[in-house]
Amino acid sequence: MSDWSPAMTRRAFVVASACLGASALMGCGSSGSSPATVEAPSSPYDWSGLVREGEKLSYYEDDQLRSRWGIDVSEHQGSDINWSAVADAGVQFVFVRVGNRGATEGALGTDERFQQNATGAAEAALEVGAYFFSQALTEDEAREEANFTVARLSEAESAGVEFTYVAYDHEAVDIEGARANDLSSEQFTANAAAFCDVIARAGYKPMLYGNPLDLSRLSADIRSKYPVWYAEYGVDVPTLPLDFAIWQYSNTGTVPGISTDVDLNIWFETK
C-alpha cells in the first residue's frame, strides 16, 4: 500500500510471500515442530461465492451480496481525483493515507493530499477510513504516530469528514538504511498494540494492515483482537487461510476518475 520515495516506501509485494507467511502463521518449520501437529488458521469464506466483474470483486453467500468494493489512495494518486466519477463507478469506501514516518530518518509527515482526498471522498458520499504508514521502532514512537494521526483526523473532521476505521500499516521496505526492517516479532506486535490502543481511546476502530509476511510478525492475539486488512496480489483467491475483514487484491487497478493505478479492495460483511 505504501509508496516510497526518499522519505516513503512502496512495498514490492511478492506472491511467494504468501507461502512464507502461511508457514509462519501456522508455526511450520520451527525447531522441533511437525506441520502435521500444528493447527492451521481457518478462513470463514467459501471462495465459490467470489464473483469478478472486470476488475471489481463481489462476494455472495446464499445468493446474498455480502461485500463492498473500495480503494485506498495517497498523494501518489495525484491531485486530480474526480470523486464523483469514482463513486459512479461503484466504489463504496476509501481509505486515505494520513501520513507516514520516514523509513530512514524517522520524521513524521502528513500526506500532501490527505485533507483533499478525505473531503473529496466524503462529499461523494463514500465511507472514509484512514491509514498511517509506520516505521516505529518502539511503543513510544507508535503512540507518537497514533497521536499524530488523531490530530490530522480531527482537522479533517472539522471540515465535515467522518472516520470510522484507522489502519496501522507497518511494512519492511527495500531501501538502504531502512530503520525498522529488523524488529523482533515481539517489538513489532507491541508497536502495533500501542498504536491501536491510542486510536481506540480516541474513539476510532483500529485495523491491522499487512501481507502474509507482515501479518506473520504479529502475534495471534493481536490479529484476533482487531480486524485484519490483508494484502495479496496476483491470485484468484486468497491463499492464506486467515479470518480477515478486507482483502486488498490489486495494486494496479484502474478506476474511472483516477488517472493512476490504484489499490483495489473487497470488504467482506458476513457477520
CSV table of C-alpha atoms in Angstrom, one decimal:
chain,number,residue,atom,x,y,z
A,1,MET,CA,0.0,0.0,0.0
A,2,SER,CA,2.7,2.4,1.0
A,3,ASP,CA,4.6,4.2,-1.8
A,4,TRP,CA,8.2,5.1,-1.4
A,5,SER,CA,10.4,8.0,-2.3
A,6,PRO,CA,13.4,9.2,-0.3
A,7,ALA,CA,11.0,9.6,2.7
A,8,MET,CA,8.4,6.9,1.8
A,9,THR,CA,8.1,3.3,0.7
A,10,ARG,CA,6.3,1.3,-1.8
A,11,ARG,CA,6.0,-2.4,-0.9
A,12,ALA,CA,7.3,-4.7,-3.7
A,13,PHE,CA,4.9,-7.5,-2.9
A,14,VAL,CA,5.8,-11.0,-4.0
A,15,VAL,CA,3.1,-13.7,-4.3
A,16,ALA,CA,5.6,-16.2,-3.0
A,17,SER,CA,5.5,-14.4,0.4
A,18,ALA,CA,2.1,-16.0,0.9
A,19,CYS,CA,3.7,-19.4,1.4
A,20,LEU,CA,6.3,-18.0,3.8
A,21,GLY,CA,3.7,-16.0,5.7
A,22,ALA,CA,1.4,-19.0,5.9
A,23,SER,CA,4.2,-21.1,7.4
A,24,ALA,CA,5.0,-18.5,10.0
A,25,LEU,CA,1.4,-18.1,10.9
A,26,MET,CA,0.9,-21.8,11.4
A,27,GLY,CA,4.2,-22.4,13.1
A,28,CYS,CA,5.5,-24.6,10.4
A,29,GLY,CA,9.2,-25.1,10.1
A,30,SER,CA,10.1,-24.1,13.6
A,31,SER,CA,12.5,-26.2,15.6
A,32,GLY,CA,11.0,-29.4,16.9
A,33,SER,CA,7.6,-28.9,15.4
A,34,SER,CA,5.8,-31.1,12.9
A,35,PRO,CA,3.4,-29.5,10.4
A,36,ALA,CA,1.0,-32.4,10.9
A,37,THR,CA,0.5,-31.5,14.5
A,38,VAL,CA,0.0,-27.7,14.1
A,39,GLU,CA,-3.5,-26.3,13.8
A,40,ALA,CA,-3.7,-24.0,10.8
A,41,PRO,CA,-5.7,-20.8,10.9
A,42,SER,CA,-9.1,-21.2,9.2
A,43,SER,CA,-10.9,-19.0,6.7
A,44,PRO,CA,-14.5,-18.2,7.2
A,45,TYR,CA,-15.2,-17.7,3.5
A,46,ASP,CA,-16.4,-20.0,0.8
A,47,TRP,CA,-14.5,-18.7,-2.2
A,48,SER,CA,-17.0,-20.2,-4.7
A,49,GLY,CA,-19.1,-17.1,-3.8
A,50,LEU,CA,-16.4,-14.7,-5.1
A,51,VAL,CA,-17.6,-13.1,-8.3
A,52,ARG,CA,-15.4,-11.0,-10.6
A,53,GLU,CA,-16.8,-8.4,-13.0
A,54,GLY,CA,-14.0,-6.8,-14.8
A,55,GLU,CA,-11.7,-5.5,-12.0
A,56,LYS,CA,-14.4,-5.5,-9.4
A,57,LEU,CA,-14.8,-8.3,-6.9
A,58,SER,CA,-18.0,-9.1,-5.0
A,59,TYR,CA,-18.8,-11.9,-2.5
A,60,TYR,CA,-22.1,-13.7,-2.1
A,61,GLU,CA,-23.5,-16.1,0.5
A,62,ASP,CA,-26.8,-17.9,-0.2
A,63,ASP,CA,-27.2,-15.6,-3.2
A,64,GLN,CA,-27.0,-12.5,-1.0
A,65,LEU,CA,-24.3,-9.9,-1.6
A,66,ARG,CA,-22.0,-9.8,1.5
A,67,SER,CA,-19.3,-7.4,0.5
A,68,ARG,CA,-18.5,-3.8,-0.5
A,69,TRP,CA,-15.9,-2.6,-3.1
A,70,GLY,CA,-13.3,0.0,-2.3
A,71,ILE,CA,-9.9,1.6,-2.9
A,72,ASP,CA,-7.2,3.3,-0.9
A,73,VAL,CA,-5.3,6.4,-2.0
A,74,SER,CA,-2.5,8.7,-1.1
A,75,GLU,CA,-0.6,11.7,-2.6
A,76,HIS,CA,0.7,9.3,-5.2
A,77,GLN,CA,-2.7,9.2,-7.0
A,78,GLY,CA,-2.2,12.9,-7.7
A,79,SER,CA,-4.4,15.9,-7.2
A,80,ASP,CA,-6.9,15.4,-9.9
A,81,ILE,CA,-9.2,12.6,-8.5
A,82,ASN,CA,-12.8,13.0,-9.7
A,83,TRP,CA,-14.6,11.6,-6.7
A,84,SER,CA,-18.0,11.8,-8.3
A,85,ALA,CA,-16.7,9.5,-11.1
A,86,VAL,CA,-15.1,7.2,-8.5
A,87,ALA,CA,-18.5,6.8,-6.7
A,88,ASP,CA,-20.4,6.4,-10.0
A,89,ALA,CA,-18.0,3.5,-10.9
A,90,GLY,CA,-19.4,1.6,-7.9
A,91,VAL,CA,-16.7,2.4,-5.3
A,92,GLN,CA,-18.3,2.4,-1.8
A,93,PHE,CA,-15.4,3.0,0.5
A,94,VAL,CA,-11.9,4.5,0.5
A,95,PHE,CA,-9.0,4.5,2.9
A,96,VAL,CA,-6.9,7.7,2.7
A,97,ARG,CA,-3.3,7.9,3.9
A,98,VAL,CA,-2.9,10.3,6.8
A,99,GLY,CA,0.8,10.3,6.6
A,100,ASN,CA,4.0,8.4,7.4
A,101,ARG,CA,7.2,8.1,9.3
A,102,GLY,CA,10.2,8.3,7.1
A,103,ALA,CA,11.8,4.9,6.5
A,104,THR,CA,15.4,6.2,7.2
A,105,GLU,CA,15.5,9.3,9.4
A,106,GLY,CA,12.1,8.7,11.1
A,107,ALA,CA,10.5,12.1,10.7
A,108,LEU,CA,6.7,12.3,10.7
A,109,GLY,CA,4.9,13.8,7.8
A,110,THR,CA,1.4,14.4,6.6
A,111,ASP,CA,0.3,13.1,3.2
A,112,GLU,CA,0.1,16.0,0.9
A,113,ARG,CA,-3.3,15.0,-0.4
A,114,PHE,CA,-4.8,13.8,2.9
A,115,GLN,CA,-7.2,16.6,3.5
A,116,GLN,CA,-8.2,16.9,-0.2
A,117,ASN,CA,-8.8,13.2,-0.5
A,118,ALA,CA,-10.7,12.8,2.7
A,119,THR,CA,-13.1,15.8,2.0
A,120,GLY,CA,-13.5,14.8,-1.7
A,121,ALA,CA,-14.4,11.2,-0.8
A,122,ALA,CA,-16.8,12.4,1.9
A,123,GLU,CA,-18.5,14.8,-0.4
A,124,ALA,CA,-19.1,11.9,-2.8
A,125,ALA,CA,-20.8,10.0,0.0
A,126,LEU,CA,-18.1,7.3,0.3
A,127,GLU,CA,-17.3,5.8,3.6
A,128,VAL,CA,-13.9,7.1,4.6
A,129,GLY,CA,-11.3,5.3,6.6
A,130,ALA,CA,-7.7,6.2,7.2
A,131,TYR,CA,-4.3,4.6,7.5
A,132,PHE,CA,-0.8,5.6,8.7
A,133,PHE,CA,2.4,4.2,7.3
A,134,SER,CA,4.5,3.4,10.3
A,135,GLN,CA,8.2,2.9,10.7
A,136,ALA,CA,8.1,2.9,14.5
A,137,LEU,CA,11.0,1.3,16.4
A,138,THR,CA,9.3,1.5,19.9
A,139,GLU,CA,5.9,1.7,21.5
A,140,ASP,CA,6.6,5.3,22.3
A,141,GLU,CA,7.2,6.0,18.6
A,142,ALA,CA,4.0,4.1,17.7
A,143,ARG,CA,2.0,6.2,20.2
A,144,GLU,CA,3.5,9.3,18.7
A,145,GLU,CA,2.3,8.2,15.3
A,146,ALA,CA,-1.1,7.4,16.6
A,147,ASN,CA,-1.4,10.8,18.3
A,148,PHE,CA,-0.2,12.5,15.1
A,149,THR,CA,-2.9,10.5,13.2
A,150,VAL,CA,-5.7,11.5,15.6
A,151,ALA,CA,-4.7,15.2,15.3
A,152,ARG,CA,-4.9,15.1,11.5
A,153,LEU,CA,-8.2,13.2,11.6
A,154,SER,CA,-9.6,16.0,13.9
A,155,GLU,CA,-8.6,18.6,11.3
A,156,ALA,CA,-10.5,16.7,8.6
A,157,GLU,CA,-13.5,16.2,10.8
A,158,SER,CA,-13.7,19.9,11.3
A,159,ALA,CA,-14.3,20.1,7.6
A,160,GLY,CA,-17.2,17.6,7.8
A,161,VAL,CA,-15.4,14.2,7.3
A,162,GLU,CA,-16.4,11.2,9.4
A,163,PHE,CA,-13.9,8.4,10.0
A,164,THR,CA,-14.6,5.0,11.5
A,165,TYR,CA,-11.7,2.7,10.9
A,166,VAL,CA,-8.0,3.6,11.2
A,167,ALA,CA,-5.4,1.1,10.0
A,168,TYR,CA,-1.9,0.5,11.2
A,169,ASP,CA,0.4,-0.2,8.2
A,170,HIS,CA,3.9,-1.2,9.1
A,171,GLU,CA,5.9,-2.9,6.3
A,172,ALA,CA,9.5,-3.8,5.7
A,173,VAL,CA,11.0,-1.5,3.0
A,174,ASP,CA,13.6,-2.3,0.3
A,175,ILE,CA,15.8,0.8,0.7
A,176,GLU,CA,19.2,1.3,2.1
A,177,GLY,CA,19.2,2.4,5.7
A,178,ALA,CA,15.6,1.4,6.5
A,179,ARG,CA,15.3,1.8,10.2
A,180,ALA,CA,12.6,-0.7,11.2
A,181,ASN,CA,13.1,-3.8,9.0
A,182,ASP,CA,14.6,-5.9,11.7
A,183,LEU,CA,12.2,-5.6,14.5
A,184,SER,CA,11.5,-8.7,16.5
A,185,SER,CA,8.0,-10.2,16.4
A,186,GLU,CA,7.6,-9.1,20.0
A,187,GLN,CA,8.5,-5.5,19.3
A,188,PHE,CA,6.5,-5.4,16.1
A,189,THR,CA,3.4,-6.6,18.0
A,190,ALA,CA,4.0,-4.2,20.9
A,191,ASN,CA,4.2,-1.3,18.5
A,192,ALA,CA,1.0,-2.3,16.7
A,193,ALA,CA,-0.8,-2.7,20.0
A,194,ALA,CA,0.4,0.7,21.3
A,195,PHE,CA,-0.8,2.4,18.1
A,196,CYS,CA,-4.2,0.7,18.1
A,197,ASP,CA,-4.7,1.5,21.8
A,198,VAL,CA,-4.3,5.2,21.2
A,199,ILE,CA,-6.6,5.0,18.2
A,200,ALA,CA,-9.3,3.1,20.1
A,201,ARG,CA,-9.1,5.5,23.1
A,202,ALA,CA,-9.7,8.4,20.6
A,203,GLY,CA,-13.0,6.7,19.6
A,204,TYR,CA,-12.0,5.1,16.3
A,205,LYS,CA,-11.9,1.4,15.3
A,206,PRO,CA,-8.3,0.2,14.8
A,207,MET,CA,-7.4,-2.2,12.0
A,208,LEU,CA,-4.2,-4.0,11.1
A,209,TYR,CA,-2.9,-4.0,7.5
A,210,GLY,CA,-0.3,-6.3,6.0
A,211,ASN,CA,0.7,-9.0,3.6
A,212,PRO,CA,1.4,-12.6,4.8
A,213,LEU,CA,4.9,-11.7,5.9
A,214,ASP,CA,3.8,-8.6,7.7
A,215,LEU,CA,1.0,-10.4,9.5
A,216,SER,CA,3.3,-13.3,10.4
A,217,ARG,CA,5.3,-10.9,12.5
A,218,LEU,CA,2.2,-10.1,14.6
A,219,SER,CA,1.0,-12.3,17.5
A,220,ALA,CA,-2.1,-14.3,17.0
A,221,ASP,CA,-3.7,-12.5,20.0
A,222,ILE,CA,-3.5,-9.1,18.3
A,223,ARG,CA,-4.6,-10.5,15.0
A,224,SER,CA,-7.7,-11.8,16.7
A,225,LYS,CA,-8.3,-8.5,18.6
A,226,TYR,CA,-8.5,-6.2,15.6
A,227,PRO,CA,-9.9,-6.5,12.1
A,228,VAL,CA,-7.2,-7.5,9.6
A,229,TRP,CA,-6.8,-5.8,6.2
A,230,TYR,CA,-5.0,-8.5,4.1
A,231,ALA,CA,-2.9,-7.7,1.0
A,232,GLU,CA,-2.2,-10.4,-1.6
A,233,TYR,CA,-2.0,-9.8,-5.3
A,234,GLY,CA,-1.9,-11.9,-8.5
A,235,VAL,CA,-4.1,-14.7,-7.2
A,236,ASP,CA,-7.7,-15.7,-7.9
A,237,VAL,CA,-8.5,-16.2,-4.2
A,238,PRO,CA,-6.5,-15.5,-1.1
A,239,THR,CA,-4.0,-18.3,-0.4
A,240,LEU,CA,-3.7,-17.7,3.4
A,241,PRO,CA,-6.4,-19.4,5.5
A,242,LEU,CA,-7.0,-16.4,7.8
A,243,ASP,CA,-10.0,-14.6,9.1
A,244,PHE,CA,-9.6,-11.1,7.6
A,245,ALA,CA,-12.1,-8.3,7.0
A,246,ILE,CA,-10.7,-6.7,3.9
A,247,TRP,CA,-8.7,-8.2,1.0
A,248,GLN,CA,-6.5,-5.8,-1.0
A,249,TYR,CA,-6.3,-7.8,-4.1
A,250,SER,CA,-4.6,-5.5,-6.6
A,251,ASN,CA,-2.2,-2.6,-6.5
A,252,THR,CA,-2.5,-1.9,-10.3
A,253,GLY,CA,-6.3,-1.4,-10.5
A,254,THR,CA,-8.0,1.2,-12.7
A,255,VAL,CA,-11.0,3.2,-11.6
A,256,PRO,CA,-12.8,6.0,-13.5
A,257,GLY,CA,-11.9,9.3,-12.0
A,258,ILE,CA,-8.3,8.3,-11.1
A,259,SER,CA,-5.5,8.7,-13.6
A,260,THR,CA,-3.0,6.4,-12.0
A,261,ASP,CA,-3.0,2.8,-10.8
A,262,VAL,CA,-4.9,2.4,-7.6
A,263,ASP,CA,-5.2,-0.4,-4.9
A,264,LEU,CA,-8.5,-2.3,-5.1
A,265,ASN,CA,-10.1,-3.8,-2.0
A,266,ILE,CA,-13.1,-6.0,-1.2
A,267,TRP,CA,-14.7,-5.7,2.3
A,268,PHE,CA,-16.4,-8.8,3.5
A,269,GLU,CA,-19.6,-8.3,5.5
A,270,THR,CA,-20.6,-11.8,6.7
A,271,LYS,CA,-21.0,-11.3,10.4
